PDB file of C-alpha atoms in Angstrom:
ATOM      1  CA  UNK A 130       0.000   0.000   0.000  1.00 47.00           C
ATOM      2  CA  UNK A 131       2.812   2.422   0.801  1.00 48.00           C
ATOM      3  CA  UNK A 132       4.438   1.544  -2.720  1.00 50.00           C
ATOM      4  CA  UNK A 133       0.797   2.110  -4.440  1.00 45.00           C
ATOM      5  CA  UNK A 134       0.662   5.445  -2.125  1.00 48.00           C
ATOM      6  CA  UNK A 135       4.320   6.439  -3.118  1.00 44.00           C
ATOM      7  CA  UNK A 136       3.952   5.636  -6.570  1.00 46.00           C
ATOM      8  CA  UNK A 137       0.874   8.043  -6.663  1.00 48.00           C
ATOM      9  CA  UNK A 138       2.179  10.703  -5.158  1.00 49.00           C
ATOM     10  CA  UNK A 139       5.451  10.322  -7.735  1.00 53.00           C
ATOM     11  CA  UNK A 140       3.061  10.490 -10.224  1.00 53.00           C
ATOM     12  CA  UNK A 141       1.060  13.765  -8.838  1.00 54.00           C
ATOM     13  CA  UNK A 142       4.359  15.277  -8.948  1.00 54.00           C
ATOM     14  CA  UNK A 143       5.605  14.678 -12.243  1.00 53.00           C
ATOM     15  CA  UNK A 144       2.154  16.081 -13.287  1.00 54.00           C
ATOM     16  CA  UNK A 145       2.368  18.992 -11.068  1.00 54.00           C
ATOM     17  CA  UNK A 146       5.868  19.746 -12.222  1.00 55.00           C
ATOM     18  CA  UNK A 147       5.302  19.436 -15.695  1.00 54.00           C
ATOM     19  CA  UNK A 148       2.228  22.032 -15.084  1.00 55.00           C
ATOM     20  CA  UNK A 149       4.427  24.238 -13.944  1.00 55.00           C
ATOM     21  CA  UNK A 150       6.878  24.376 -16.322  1.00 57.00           C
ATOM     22  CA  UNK A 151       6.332  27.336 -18.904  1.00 67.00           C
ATOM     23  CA  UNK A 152       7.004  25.807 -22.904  1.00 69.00           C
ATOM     24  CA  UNK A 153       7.801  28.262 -24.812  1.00 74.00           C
ATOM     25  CA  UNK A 154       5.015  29.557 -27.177  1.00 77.00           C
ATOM     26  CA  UNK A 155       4.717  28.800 -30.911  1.00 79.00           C
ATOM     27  CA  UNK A 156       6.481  30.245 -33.153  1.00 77.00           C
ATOM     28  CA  UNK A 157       3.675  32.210 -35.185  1.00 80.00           C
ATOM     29  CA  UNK A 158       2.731  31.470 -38.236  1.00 78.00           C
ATOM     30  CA  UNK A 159       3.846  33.716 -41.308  1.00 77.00           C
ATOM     31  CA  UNK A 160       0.974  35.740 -43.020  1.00 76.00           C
ATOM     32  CA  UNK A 161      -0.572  33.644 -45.772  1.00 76.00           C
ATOM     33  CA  UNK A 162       1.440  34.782 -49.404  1.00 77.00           C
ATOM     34  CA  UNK A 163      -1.156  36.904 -50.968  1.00 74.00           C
ATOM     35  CA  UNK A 164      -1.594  35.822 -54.722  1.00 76.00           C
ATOM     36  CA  UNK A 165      -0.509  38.242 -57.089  1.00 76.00           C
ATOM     37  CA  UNK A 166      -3.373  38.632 -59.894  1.00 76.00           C
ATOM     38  CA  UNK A 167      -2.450  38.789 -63.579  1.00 79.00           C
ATOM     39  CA  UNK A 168      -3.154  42.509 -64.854  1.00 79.00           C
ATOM     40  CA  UNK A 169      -6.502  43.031 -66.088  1.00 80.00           C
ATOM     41  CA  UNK A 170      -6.652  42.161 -70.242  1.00 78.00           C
ATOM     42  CA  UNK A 171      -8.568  45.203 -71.765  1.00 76.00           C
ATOM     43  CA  UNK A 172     -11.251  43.825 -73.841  1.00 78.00           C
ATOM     44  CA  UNK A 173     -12.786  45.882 -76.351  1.00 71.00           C
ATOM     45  CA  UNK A 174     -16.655  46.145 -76.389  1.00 70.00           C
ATOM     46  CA  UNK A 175     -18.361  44.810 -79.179  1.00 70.00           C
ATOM     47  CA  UNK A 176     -19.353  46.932 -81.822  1.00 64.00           C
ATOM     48  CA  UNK A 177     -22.720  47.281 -82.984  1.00 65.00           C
ATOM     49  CA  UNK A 178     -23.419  45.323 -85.926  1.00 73.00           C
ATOM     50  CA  UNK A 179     -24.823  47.641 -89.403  1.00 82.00           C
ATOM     51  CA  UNK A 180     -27.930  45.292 -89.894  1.00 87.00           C
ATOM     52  CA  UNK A 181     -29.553  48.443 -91.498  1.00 90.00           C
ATOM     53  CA  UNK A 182     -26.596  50.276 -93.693  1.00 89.00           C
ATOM     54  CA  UNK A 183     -26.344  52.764 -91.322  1.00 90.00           C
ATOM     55  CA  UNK A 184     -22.536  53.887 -91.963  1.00 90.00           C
ATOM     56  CA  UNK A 185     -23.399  53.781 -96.072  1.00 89.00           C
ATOM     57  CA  UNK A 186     -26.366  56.419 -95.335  1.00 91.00           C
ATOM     58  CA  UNK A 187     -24.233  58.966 -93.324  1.00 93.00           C
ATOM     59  CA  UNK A 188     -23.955  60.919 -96.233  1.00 93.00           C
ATOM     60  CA  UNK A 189     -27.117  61.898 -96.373  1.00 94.00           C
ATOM     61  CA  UNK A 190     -26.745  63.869 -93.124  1.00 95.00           C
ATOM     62  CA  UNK A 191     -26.979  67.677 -93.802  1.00 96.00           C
ATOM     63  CA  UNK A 192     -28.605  67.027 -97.004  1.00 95.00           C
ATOM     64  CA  UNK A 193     -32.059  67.887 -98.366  1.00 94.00           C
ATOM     65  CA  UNK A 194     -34.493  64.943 -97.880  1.00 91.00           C
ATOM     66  CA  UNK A 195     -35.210  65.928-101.769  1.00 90.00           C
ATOM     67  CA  UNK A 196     -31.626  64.510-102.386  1.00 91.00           C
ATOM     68  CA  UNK A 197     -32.658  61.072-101.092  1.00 90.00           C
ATOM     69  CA  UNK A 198     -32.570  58.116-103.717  1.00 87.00           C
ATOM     70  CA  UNK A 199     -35.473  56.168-104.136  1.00 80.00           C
ATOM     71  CA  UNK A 200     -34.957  52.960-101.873  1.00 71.00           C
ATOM     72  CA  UNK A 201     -34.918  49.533-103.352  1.00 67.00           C
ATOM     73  CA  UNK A 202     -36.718  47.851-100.439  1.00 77.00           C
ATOM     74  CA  UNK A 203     -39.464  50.724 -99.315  1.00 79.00           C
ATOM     75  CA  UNK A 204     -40.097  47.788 -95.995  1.00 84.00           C
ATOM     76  CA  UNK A 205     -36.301  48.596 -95.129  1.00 90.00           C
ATOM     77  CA  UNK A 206     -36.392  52.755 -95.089  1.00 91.00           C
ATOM     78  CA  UNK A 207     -38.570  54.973 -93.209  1.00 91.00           C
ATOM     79  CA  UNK A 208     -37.718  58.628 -94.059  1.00 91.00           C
ATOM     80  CA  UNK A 209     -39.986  60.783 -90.838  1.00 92.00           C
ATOM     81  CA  UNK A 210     -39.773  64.610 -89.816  1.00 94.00           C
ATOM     82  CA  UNK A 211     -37.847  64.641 -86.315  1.00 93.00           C
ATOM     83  CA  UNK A 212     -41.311  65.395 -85.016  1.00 93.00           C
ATOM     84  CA  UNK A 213     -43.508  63.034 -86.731  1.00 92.00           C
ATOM     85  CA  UNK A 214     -45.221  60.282 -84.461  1.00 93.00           C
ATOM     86  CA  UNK A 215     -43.837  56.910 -86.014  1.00 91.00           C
ATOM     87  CA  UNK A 216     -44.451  53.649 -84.498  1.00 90.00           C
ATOM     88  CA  UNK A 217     -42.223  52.443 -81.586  1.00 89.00           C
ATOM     89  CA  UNK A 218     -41.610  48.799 -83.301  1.00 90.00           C
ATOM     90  CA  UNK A 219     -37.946  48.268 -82.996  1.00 90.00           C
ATOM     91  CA  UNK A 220     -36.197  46.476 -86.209  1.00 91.00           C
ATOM     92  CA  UNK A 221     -32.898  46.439 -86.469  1.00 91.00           C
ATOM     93  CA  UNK A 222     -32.743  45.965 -90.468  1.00 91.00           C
ATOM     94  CA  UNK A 223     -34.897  49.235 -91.221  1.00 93.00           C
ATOM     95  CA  UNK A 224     -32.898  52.408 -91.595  1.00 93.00           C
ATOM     96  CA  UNK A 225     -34.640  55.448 -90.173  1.00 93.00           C
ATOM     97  CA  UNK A 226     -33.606  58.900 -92.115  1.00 93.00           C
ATOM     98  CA  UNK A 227     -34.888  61.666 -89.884  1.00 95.00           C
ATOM     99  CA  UNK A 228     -35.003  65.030 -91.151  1.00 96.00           C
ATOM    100  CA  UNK A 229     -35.930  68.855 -89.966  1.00 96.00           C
ATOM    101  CA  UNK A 230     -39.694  69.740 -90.744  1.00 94.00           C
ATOM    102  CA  UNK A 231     -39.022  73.256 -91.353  1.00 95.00           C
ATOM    103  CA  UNK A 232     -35.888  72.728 -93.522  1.00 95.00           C
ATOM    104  CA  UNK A 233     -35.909  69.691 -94.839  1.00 95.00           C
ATOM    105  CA  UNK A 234     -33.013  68.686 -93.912  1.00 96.00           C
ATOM    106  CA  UNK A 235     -31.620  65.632 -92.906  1.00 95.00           C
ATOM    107  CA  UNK A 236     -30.589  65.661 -89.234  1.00 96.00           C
ATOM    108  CA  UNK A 237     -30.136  61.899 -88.129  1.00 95.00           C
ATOM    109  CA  UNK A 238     -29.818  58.645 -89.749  1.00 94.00           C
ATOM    110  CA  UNK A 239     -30.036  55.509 -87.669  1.00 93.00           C
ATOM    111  CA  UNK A 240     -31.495  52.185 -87.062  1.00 92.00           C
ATOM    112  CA  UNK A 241     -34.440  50.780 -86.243  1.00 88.00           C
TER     113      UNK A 241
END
């Protein structure tokens, strides 16, 4: 019984003294190796596609809508004072040849 009672209270002490002891503290860690990004590839927008042969009827900007030739496909042109009521229908093959009521003068050509 002593032996049990001796061997218990080795035991406490090797607990008690390693307790005690102070380890030293971990070594902290390094900061995480922040990931460089590639720079940013410039990507140029997409240009709006001529479904209605907008860039071809530029000219006519600054002209008299007298000085118009006659279209081939009347479905495809719509020639409208900038203050005529047109329909709102969207096309995207139709060109639209907008001129000055008072002048007649062509102020605009787009699609649509």
């Amino acid at each position: 019984m002593k032996r049990l009672m001796l061997a218990g209270v080795t035991l406490a002490a090797v607990v008690l003294a390693a307790s005690c002891s102070s380890a030293p503290p971990p070594a902290p860690l390094p900061p995480p190796e922040t990931p460089v990004a590639p720079p940013p590839v410039a990507i140029a927008p997409p240009q709006p596609r001529d479904q209605c042969g907008m860039q071809d009827a530029q000219s006519f900007v600054g002209k008299s809508r007298t000085q118009l030739p006659a279209p081939v496909d009347p479905t495809r042109w719509r020639v409208a004072c900038t203050t005529c009521p047109v329909t709102m229908d969207f096309r995207p093959d139709r060109l639209n040849i907008l001129f000055d009521a008072n002048t007649g003068v062509v102020k605009e050509v787009k699609c649509g």
